[in-house]
Coordinates of C-alpha atoms in Angstrom, one line a residue:
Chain A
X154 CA -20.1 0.7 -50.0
X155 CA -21.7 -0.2 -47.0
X156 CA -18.4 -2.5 -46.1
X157 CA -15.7 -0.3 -47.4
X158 CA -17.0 2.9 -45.0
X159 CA -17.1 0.0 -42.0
X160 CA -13.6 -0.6 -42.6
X161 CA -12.6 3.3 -43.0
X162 CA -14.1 3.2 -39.7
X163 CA -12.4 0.2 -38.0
X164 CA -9.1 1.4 -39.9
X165 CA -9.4 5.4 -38.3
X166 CA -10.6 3.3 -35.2
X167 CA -7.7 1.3 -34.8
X168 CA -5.3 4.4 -35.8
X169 CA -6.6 6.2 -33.3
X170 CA -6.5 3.7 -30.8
X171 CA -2.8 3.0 -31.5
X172 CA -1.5 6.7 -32.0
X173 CA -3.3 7.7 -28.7
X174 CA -1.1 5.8 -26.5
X175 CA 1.9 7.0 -27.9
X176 CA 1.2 10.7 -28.1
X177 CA 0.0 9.8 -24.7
X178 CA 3.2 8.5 -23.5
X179 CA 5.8 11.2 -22.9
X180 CA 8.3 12.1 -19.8
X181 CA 9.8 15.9 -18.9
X182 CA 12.8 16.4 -16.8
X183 CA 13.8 20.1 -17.4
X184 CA 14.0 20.5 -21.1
X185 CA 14.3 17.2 -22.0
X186 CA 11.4 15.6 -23.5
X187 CA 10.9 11.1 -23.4
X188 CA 9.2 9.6 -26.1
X189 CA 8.1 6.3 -25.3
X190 CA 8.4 4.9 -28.9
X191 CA 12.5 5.3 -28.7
X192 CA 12.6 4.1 -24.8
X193 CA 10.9 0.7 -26.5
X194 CA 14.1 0.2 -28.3
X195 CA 16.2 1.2 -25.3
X196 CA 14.5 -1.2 -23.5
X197 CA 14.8 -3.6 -25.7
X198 CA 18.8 -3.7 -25.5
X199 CA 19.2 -2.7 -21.8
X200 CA 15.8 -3.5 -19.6
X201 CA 14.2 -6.4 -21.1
X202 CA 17.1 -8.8 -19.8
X203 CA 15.4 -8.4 -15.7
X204 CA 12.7 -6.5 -16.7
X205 CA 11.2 -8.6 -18.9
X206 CA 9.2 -7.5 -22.5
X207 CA 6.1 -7.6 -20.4
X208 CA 7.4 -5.3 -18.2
X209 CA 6.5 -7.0 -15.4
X210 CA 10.1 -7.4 -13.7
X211 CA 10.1 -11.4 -15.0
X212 CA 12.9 -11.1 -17.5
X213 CA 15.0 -14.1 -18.3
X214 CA 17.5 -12.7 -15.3
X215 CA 14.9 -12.5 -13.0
X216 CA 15.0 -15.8 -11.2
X217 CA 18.4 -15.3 -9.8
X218 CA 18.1 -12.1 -8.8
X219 CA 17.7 -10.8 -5.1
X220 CA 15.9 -8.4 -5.1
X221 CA 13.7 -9.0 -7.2
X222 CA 13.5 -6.3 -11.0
X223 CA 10.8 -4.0 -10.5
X224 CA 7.4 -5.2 -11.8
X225 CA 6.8 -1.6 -13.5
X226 CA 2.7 -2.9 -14.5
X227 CA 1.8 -2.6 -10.6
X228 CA 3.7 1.2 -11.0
X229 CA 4.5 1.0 -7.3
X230 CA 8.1 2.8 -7.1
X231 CA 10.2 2.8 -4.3
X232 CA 12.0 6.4 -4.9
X233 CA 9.8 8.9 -4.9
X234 CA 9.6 12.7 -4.3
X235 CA 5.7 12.2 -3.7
X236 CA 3.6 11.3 -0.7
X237 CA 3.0 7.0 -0.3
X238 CA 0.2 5.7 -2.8
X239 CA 0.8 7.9 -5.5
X240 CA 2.4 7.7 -8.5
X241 CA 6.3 9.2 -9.0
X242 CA 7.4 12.2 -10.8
X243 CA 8.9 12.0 -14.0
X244 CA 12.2 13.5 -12.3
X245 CA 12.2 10.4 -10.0
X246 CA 12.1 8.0 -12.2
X247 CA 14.9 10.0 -14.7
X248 CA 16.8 10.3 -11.4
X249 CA 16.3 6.6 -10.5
X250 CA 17.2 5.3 -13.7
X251 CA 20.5 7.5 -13.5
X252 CA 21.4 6.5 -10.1
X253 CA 21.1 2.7 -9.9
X254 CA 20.0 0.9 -7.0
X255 CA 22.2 1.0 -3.9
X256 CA 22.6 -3.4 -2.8
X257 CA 20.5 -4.6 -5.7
X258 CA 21.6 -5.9 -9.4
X259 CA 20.0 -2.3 -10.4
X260 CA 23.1 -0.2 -12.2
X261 CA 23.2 3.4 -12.4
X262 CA 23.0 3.5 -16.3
X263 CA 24.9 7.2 -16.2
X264 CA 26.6 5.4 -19.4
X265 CA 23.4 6.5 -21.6
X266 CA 23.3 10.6 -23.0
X267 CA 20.0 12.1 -20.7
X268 CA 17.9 11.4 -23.7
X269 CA 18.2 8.1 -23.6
X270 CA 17.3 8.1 -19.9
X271 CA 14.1 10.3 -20.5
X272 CA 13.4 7.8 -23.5
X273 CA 13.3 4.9 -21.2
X274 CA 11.3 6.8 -18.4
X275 CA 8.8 7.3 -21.5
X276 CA 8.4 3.6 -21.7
X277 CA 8.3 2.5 -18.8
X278 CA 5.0 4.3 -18.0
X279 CA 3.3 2.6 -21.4
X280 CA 3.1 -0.6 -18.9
X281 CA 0.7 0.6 -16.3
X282 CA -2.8 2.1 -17.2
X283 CA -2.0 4.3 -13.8
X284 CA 0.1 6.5 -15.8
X285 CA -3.0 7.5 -18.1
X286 CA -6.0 7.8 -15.5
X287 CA -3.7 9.3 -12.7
X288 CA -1.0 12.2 -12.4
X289 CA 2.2 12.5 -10.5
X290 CA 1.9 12.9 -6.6
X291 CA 3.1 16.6 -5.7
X292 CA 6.3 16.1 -4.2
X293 CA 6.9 16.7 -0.7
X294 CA 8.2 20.4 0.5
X295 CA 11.4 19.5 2.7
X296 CA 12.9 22.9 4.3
X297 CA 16.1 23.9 4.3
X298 CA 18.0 21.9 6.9
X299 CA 18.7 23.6 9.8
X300 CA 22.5 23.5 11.5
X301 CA 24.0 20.1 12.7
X302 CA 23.9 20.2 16.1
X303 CA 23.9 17.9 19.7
X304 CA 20.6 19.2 20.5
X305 CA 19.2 18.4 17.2
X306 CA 21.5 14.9 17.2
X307 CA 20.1 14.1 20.7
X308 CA 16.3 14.6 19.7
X309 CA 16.9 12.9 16.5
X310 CA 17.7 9.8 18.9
X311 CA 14.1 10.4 20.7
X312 CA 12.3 9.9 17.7
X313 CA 14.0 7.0 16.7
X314 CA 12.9 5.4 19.5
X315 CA 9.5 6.9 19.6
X316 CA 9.0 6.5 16.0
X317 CA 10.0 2.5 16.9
X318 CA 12.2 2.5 13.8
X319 CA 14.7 0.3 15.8
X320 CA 12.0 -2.7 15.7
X321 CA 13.4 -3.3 11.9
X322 CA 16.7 -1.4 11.6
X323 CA 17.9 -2.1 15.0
X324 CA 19.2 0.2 17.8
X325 CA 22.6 0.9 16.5
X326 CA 20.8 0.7 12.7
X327 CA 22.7 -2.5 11.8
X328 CA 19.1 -3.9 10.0
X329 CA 19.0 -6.1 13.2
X330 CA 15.6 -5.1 15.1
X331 CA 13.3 -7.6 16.6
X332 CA 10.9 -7.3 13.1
X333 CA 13.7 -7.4 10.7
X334 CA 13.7 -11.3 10.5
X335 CA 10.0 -11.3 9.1
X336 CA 9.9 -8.7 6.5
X337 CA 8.3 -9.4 3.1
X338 CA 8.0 -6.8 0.3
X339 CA 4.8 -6.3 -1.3
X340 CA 5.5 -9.8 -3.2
X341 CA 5.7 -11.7 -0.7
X342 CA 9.7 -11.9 -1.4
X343 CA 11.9 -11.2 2.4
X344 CA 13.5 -8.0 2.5
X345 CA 16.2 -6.6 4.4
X346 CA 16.2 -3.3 6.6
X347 CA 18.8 -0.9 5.7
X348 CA 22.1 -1.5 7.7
X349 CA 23.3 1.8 8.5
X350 CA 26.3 0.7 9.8
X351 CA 27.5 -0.8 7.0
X352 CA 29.9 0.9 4.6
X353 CA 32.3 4.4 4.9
X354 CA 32.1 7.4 3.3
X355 CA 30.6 5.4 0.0
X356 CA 27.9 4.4 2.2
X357 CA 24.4 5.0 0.2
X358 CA 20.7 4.4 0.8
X359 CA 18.6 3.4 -1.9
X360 CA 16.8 6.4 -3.1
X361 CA 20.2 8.5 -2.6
X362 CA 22.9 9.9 -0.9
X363 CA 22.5 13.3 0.4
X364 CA 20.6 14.4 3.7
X365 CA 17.7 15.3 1.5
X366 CA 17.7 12.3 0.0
X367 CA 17.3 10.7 3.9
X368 CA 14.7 13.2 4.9
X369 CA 12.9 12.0 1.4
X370 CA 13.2 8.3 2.3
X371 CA 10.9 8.1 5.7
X372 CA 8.8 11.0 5.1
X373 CA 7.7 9.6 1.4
X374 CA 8.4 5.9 2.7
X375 CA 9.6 3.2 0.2
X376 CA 6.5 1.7 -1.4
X377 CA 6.3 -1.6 -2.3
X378 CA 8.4 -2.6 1.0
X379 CA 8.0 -2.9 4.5
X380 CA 9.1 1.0 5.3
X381 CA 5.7 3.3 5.5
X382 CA 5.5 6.8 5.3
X383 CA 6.1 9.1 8.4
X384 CA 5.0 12.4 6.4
X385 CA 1.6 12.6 9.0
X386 CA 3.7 11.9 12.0
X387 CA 6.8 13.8 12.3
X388 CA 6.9 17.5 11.7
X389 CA 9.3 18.8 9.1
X390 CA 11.9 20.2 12.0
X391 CA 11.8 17.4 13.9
X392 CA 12.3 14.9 10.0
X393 CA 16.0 16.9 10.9
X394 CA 16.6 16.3 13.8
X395 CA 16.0 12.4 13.1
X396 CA 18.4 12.8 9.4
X397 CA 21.0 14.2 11.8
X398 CA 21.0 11.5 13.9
X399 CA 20.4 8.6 11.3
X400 CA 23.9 10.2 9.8
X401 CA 25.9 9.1 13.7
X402 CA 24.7 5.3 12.6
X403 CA 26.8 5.5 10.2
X404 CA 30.0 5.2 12.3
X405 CA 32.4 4.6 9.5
X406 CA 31.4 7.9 7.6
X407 CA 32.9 11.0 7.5
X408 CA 30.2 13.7 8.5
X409 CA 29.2 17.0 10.3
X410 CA 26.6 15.0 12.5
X411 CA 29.5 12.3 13.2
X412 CA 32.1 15.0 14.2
X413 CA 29.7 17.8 16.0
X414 CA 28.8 14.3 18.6
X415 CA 32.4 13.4 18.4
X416 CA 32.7 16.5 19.7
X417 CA 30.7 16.3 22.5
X418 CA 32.6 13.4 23.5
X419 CA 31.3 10.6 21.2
X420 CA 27.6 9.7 23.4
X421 CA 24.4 10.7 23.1
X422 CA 22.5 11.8 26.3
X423 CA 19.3 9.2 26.5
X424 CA 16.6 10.1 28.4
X425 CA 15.3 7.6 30.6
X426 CA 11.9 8.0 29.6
X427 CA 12.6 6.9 26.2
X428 CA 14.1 3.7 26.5
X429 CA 12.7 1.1 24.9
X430 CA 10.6 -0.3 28.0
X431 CA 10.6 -4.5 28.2
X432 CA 7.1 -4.4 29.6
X433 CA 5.9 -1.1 28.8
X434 CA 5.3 0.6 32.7
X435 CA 2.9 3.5 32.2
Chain B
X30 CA -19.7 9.7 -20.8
X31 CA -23.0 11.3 -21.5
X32 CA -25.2 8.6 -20.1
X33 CA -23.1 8.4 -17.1
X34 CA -23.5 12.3 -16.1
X35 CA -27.3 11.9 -17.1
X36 CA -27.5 9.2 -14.8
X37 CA -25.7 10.8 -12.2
X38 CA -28.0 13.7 -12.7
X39 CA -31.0 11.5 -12.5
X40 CA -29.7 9.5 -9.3
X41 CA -28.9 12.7 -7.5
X42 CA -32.1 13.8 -8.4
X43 CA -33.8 10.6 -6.4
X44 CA -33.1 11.4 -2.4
X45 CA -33.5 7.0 -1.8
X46 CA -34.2 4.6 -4.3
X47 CA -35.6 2.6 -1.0
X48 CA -37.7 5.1 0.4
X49 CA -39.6 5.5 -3.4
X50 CA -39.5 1.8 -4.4
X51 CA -40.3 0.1 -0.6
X52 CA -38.0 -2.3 1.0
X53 CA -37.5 -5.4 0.5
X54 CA -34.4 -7.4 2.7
X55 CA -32.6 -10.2 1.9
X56 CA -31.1 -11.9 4.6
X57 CA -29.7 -15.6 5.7
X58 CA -27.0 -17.6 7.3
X59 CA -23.6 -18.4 6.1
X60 CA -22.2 -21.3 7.1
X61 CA -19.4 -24.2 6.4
X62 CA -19.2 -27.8 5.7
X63 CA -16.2 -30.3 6.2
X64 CA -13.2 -28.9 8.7
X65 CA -11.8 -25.9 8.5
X66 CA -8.0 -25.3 9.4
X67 CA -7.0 -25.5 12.5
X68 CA -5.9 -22.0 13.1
X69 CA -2.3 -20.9 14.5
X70 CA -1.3 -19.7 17.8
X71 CA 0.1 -16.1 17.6
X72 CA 3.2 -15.6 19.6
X73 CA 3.1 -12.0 20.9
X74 CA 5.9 -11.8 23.3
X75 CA 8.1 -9.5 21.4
X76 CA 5.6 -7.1 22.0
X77 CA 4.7 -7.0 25.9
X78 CA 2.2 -4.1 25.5
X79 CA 0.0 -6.3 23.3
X80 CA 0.4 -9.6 24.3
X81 CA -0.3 -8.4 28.2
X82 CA -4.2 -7.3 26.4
X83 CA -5.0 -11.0 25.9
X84 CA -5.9 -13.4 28.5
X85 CA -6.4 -16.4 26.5
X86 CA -4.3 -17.1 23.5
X87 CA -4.7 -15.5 20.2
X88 CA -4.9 -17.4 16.8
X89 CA -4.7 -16.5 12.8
X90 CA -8.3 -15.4 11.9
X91 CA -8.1 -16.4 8.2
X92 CA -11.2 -18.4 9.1
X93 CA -13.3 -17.5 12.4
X94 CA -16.3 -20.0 13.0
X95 CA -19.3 -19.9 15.5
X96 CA -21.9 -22.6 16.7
X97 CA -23.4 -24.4 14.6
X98 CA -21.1 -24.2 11.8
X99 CA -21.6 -20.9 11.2
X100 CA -19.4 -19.0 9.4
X101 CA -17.7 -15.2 10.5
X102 CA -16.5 -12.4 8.7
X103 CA -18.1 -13.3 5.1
X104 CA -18.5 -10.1 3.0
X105 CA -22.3 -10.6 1.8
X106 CA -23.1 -8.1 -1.0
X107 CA -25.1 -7.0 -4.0
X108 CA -22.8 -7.6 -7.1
X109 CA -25.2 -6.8 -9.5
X110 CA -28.8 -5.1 -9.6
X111 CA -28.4 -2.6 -7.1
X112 CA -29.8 0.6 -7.5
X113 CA -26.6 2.9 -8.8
X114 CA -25.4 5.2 -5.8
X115 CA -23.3 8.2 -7.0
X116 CA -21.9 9.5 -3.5
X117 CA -21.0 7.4 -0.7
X118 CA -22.1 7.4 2.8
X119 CA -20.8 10.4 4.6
X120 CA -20.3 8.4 8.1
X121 CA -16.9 7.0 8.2
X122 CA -15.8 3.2 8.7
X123 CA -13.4 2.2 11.5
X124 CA -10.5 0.1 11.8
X125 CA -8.5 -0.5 15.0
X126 CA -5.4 -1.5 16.0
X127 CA -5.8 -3.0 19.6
X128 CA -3.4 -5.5 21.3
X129 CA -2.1 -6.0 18.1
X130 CA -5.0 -7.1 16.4
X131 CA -7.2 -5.8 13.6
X132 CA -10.8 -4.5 14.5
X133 CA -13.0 -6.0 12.8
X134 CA -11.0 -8.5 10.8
X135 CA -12.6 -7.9 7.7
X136 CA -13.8 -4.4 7.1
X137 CA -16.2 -3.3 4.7
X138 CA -17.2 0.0 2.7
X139 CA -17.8 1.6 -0.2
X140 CA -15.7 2.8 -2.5
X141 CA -14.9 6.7 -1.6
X142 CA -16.1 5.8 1.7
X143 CA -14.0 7.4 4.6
X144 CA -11.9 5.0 6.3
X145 CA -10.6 5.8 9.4
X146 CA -7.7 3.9 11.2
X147 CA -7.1 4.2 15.3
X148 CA -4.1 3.4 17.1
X149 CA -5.3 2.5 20.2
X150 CA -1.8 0.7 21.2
X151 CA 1.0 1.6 23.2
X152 CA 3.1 1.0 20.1
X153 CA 3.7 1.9 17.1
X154 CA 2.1 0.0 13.7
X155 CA 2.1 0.5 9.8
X156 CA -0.7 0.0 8.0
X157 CA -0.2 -1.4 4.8
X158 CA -2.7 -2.1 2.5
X159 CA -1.5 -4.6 -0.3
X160 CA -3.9 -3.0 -3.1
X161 CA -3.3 -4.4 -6.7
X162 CA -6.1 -2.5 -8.2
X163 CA -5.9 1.0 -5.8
X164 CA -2.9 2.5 -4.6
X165 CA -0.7 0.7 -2.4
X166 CA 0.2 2.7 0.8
X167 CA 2.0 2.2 3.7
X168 CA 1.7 4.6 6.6
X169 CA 3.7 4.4 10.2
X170 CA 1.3 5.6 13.2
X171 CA 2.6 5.8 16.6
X172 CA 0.8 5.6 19.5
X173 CA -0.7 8.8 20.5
X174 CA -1.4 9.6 17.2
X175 CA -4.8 10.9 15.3
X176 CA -6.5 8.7 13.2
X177 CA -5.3 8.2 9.5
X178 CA -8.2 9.7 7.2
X179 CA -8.5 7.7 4.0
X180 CA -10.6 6.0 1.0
X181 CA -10.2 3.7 -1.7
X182 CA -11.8 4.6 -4.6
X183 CA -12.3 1.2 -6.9
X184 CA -14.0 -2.0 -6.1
X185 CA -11.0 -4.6 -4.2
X186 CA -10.5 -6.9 -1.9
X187 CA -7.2 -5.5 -0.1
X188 CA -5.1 -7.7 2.0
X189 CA -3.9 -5.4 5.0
X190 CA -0.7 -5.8 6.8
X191 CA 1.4 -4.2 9.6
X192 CA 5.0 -5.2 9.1
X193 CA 6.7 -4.4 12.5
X194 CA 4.0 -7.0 13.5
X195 CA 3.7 -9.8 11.0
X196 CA 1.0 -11.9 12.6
X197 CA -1.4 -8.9 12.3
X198 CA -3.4 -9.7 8.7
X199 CA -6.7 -8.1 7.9
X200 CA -8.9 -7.3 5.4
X201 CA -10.5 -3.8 3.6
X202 CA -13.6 -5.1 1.5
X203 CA -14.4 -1.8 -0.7
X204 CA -17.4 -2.5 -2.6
X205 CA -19.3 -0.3 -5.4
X206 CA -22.4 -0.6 -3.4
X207 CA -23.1 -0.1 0.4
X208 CA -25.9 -2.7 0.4
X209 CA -22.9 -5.1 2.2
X210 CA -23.0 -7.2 5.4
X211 CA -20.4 -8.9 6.9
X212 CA -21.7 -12.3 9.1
X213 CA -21.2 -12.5 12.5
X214 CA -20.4 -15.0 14.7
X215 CA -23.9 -16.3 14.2
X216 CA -23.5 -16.2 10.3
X217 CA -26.2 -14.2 9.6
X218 CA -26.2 -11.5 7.2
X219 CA -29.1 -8.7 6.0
X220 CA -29.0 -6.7 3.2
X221 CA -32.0 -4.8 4.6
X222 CA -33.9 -1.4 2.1
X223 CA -33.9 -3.0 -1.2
X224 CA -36.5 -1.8 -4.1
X225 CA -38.1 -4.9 -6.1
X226 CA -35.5 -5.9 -8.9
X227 CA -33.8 -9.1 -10.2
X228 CA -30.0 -9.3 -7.6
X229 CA -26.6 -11.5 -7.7
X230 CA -25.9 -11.5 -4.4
X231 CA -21.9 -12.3 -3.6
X232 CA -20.7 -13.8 -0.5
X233 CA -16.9 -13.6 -0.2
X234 CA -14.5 -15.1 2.4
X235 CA -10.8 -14.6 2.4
X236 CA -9.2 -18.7 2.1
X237 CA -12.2 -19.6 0.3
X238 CA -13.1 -17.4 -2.5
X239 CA -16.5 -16.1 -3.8
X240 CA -19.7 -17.8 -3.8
X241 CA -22.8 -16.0 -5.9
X242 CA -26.9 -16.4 -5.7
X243 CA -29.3 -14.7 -8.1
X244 CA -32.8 -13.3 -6.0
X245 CA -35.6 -11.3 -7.4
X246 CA -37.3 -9.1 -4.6
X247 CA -41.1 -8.4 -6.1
X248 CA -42.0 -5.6 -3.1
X249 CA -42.1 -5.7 0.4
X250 CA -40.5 -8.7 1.5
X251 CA -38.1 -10.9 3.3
X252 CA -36.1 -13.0 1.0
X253 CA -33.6 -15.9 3.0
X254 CA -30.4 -17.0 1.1
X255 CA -27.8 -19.0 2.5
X256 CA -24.3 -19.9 1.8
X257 CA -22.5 -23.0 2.7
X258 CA -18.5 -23.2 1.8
X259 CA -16.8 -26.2 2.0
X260 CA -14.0 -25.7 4.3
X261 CA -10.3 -26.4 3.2
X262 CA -8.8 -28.9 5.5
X263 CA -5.3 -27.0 5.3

């Protein structure tokens, strides 16, 4: 008697305990609805190979790959719509999976139906208990981007240099700054900065092509690498101004920013204030 | 879940465990034996702003050492026996950036404790905190900029970084209690305002690892522990 109800117990116990999870692990992009039971078979085919069955971005592929498959247990995502530390929406990762990553072995698996996409974003949040104790970060509000022009182009240079993102990228953007040759991600792997300058009008950044996408990037920063957040230091205008003039480092692209300072005769006024100083006169 | 908002209820209720139950301190020396590491010179003269701050060379700080073999910036705390504390203190830690160095080295607080970080450079920095356990973040500040506002809200040791600047390395020691010290240049620690009650006391430093001593305080007393690592030749 005594034995049978203990096992009941242990039985509903373990049912529990194993159902919970699953219930638990769902993704909604629009009216699409991941479950995390038929991502595990996606996975399975089209993941595991880098990803690994752990999860944990050491798949059989992983040693030859530069950089490295995401380690999704540590659920630190580089393309996010939310502010750094916290965890990304379920559109993000939908969108990520989709979109591939730009210089990376990462493809943009547009091959599978949406419900195979929303599947896989099911699953991959079964391998971090993040997904269960903490929600989504609310994504950033980005306003709507004011006109291309040289004033905004020109202040958009300022920043750059008072933000100090040449130090890494480089003052033409080329990935070539004074830091760039030291960068380590978050595992200790060396990471490049984004070259700008490389690439025409397929150029892409990681997380994206559009100007949104750009303004996304540095305000959200790319966890898990070297680029931090700038959402508490530049104001949402000025985030423009600096995506406006990010788009002239990319000299062989087509674009409004590249044609409005062609325009007005191809160079950008620099103050003399905000040149990078060699020993920093006050 | 019942217990823990009874005993929350029931901890709130008591203003200071030390103030009812008398205070008993434990305090003591940390120190080393062996050699430690010789420690590497930092080359600073990509940035000029920071490396014109220091007169005198400036080395790695993984392991800072005083007279007598004492040992600096060891995270002493209680990991076990101290009284529960549901808030955290309401003052806020600091962390600085100055000539391109952390201030202090190893910071310690509690867990929800504010941590505030200062620019006080003429450049810009990113503070990145390598958490495993918490979230990892990674935050540009200018200079000129207000301090970042933040907390950590589990127990970790957190290696912190600045990329632009990858000599700068530091530590944030978030503990569940805020009966910590962190030795000085003297090694001595004091974990000062405890009631009577059976303690593992923890003393933690970043090359080499954890060491732990049990101590009963019966009332109003001083209790000395000390720690001795053995330093890692390399």
């Amino acid at each position: 008697m005594n034995a049978l109800s203990k096992r009941l117990f242990l039985n509903t116990l373990i049912a529990v305990t194993v159902a919970l999870p699953s219930l638990a692990q769902e993704a909604h992009v629009g009216d699409l609805t991941g479950h995390a039971a038929s991502g595990k078979k996606l996975y399975r085919r089209f993941c595991v190979g880098c990803h690994g069955p752990l999860g944990d971005g050491n798949g059989e592929n992983a040693p030859w790959i530069d950089p490295k498959p995401r380690d999704f247990t540590a659920a630190t995502f580089k393309c996010r719509s939310t502010p750094t530390g916290t965890l990304p929406t379920d559109q993000d990762l939908y969108n990520s999976v989709g979109r591939g990553f730009y210089n990376s072995n990462m493809p943009h698996w547009d091959a599978l139906t949406d419900q195979m996409r929303i599947d896989l974003v099911a699953y991959i949040k079964t391998f971090s208990p993040r997904w269960k104790s903490e929600k989504a970060g609310d994504p950033i509000n980005i306003p709507a981007e004011p006109a291309v022009t040289m004033q905004s182009i020109t202040h958009g240079a300022e920043l750059f240099q008072k933000m100090e993102c040449w130090k890494c990228h480089g003052q033409q953007g080329r990935g070539d700054g004074p830091s760039a040759a030291t960068l380590t991600d978050s595992k200790d792997q060396p990471i490049r900065p984004y070259n700008f300058a490389a690439g025409g009008d397929d150029s892409r950044f990681k997380c994206g092509v559009t100007n949104q996408d750009v303004y996304r990037i540095f305000m959200t920063g790319v966890d898990g690498t070297p680029m931090p957040s700038f959402a508490d230091v530049i104001q949402p205008n000025d985030a423009w101004d600096l995506v406006h003039f990010l788009r002239t480092l990319q000299t062989n692209r087509h674009s409004k920013e590249n044609d409005v300072l062609k325009a007005a005769g191809g160079k950008i006024p620099v103050k003399a204030a905000d040149a990078p100083s060699g020993s920093g006169g006050q | 879940m019942r217990t823990k908002q009874l005993f929350m209820v029931a901890s709130a209720l008591m203003v200071s465990p030390a103030l009812l139950f008398g205070a008993g301190t434990i305090s003591g020396k940390v120190t080393y034996t062996g050699t430690p590491a010789k420690q590497k010179t930092i080359d600073m003269s990509k940035e000029p702003t920071c490396a014109k701050q220091h007169t005198t060379p400036i080395t790695t700080e993984t392991v800072v050492t005083g007279a007598n073999n004492a040992l600096e910036n060891v995270v002493v705390y209680i990991s076990a026996g101290a009284p529960d504390e549901s808030s955290a203190p309401t003052q806020a830690v600091t962390f600085t950036q100055k000539g391109c160095q952390y201030l202090p080295h190893v910071l310690a607080m509690k867990t929800g404790q504010e941590l505030k970080v200062v620019n006080d450079d003429q450049t810009s920095h990113n503070i990145h905190p390598l958490a495993k356990v918490n979230r990892e973040w990674n935050k540009s500040q200018p200079p000129g900029t207000p301090p970042l506002s933040e907390k950590f809200d589990k127990e970790e040791f957190i290696s912190v970084k600045c990329n632009v600047h990858p000599w700068m390395h530091g530590y944030f020691a978030v503990l569940k209690t805020s009966h910590y010290s962190v030795s000085g240049d003297n090694g001595a620690f004091s974990l000062p305002n405890l009631p009577a009650g059976k303690y593992t006391i923890t003393a933690w430093q970043e090359d080499y690892g954890t060491q732990t001593q049990d101590v009963t305080i019966t009332g109003n007393e001083t209790k000395t522990v000390d720690f001795t690592f053995k330093a890692k030749p390399y």
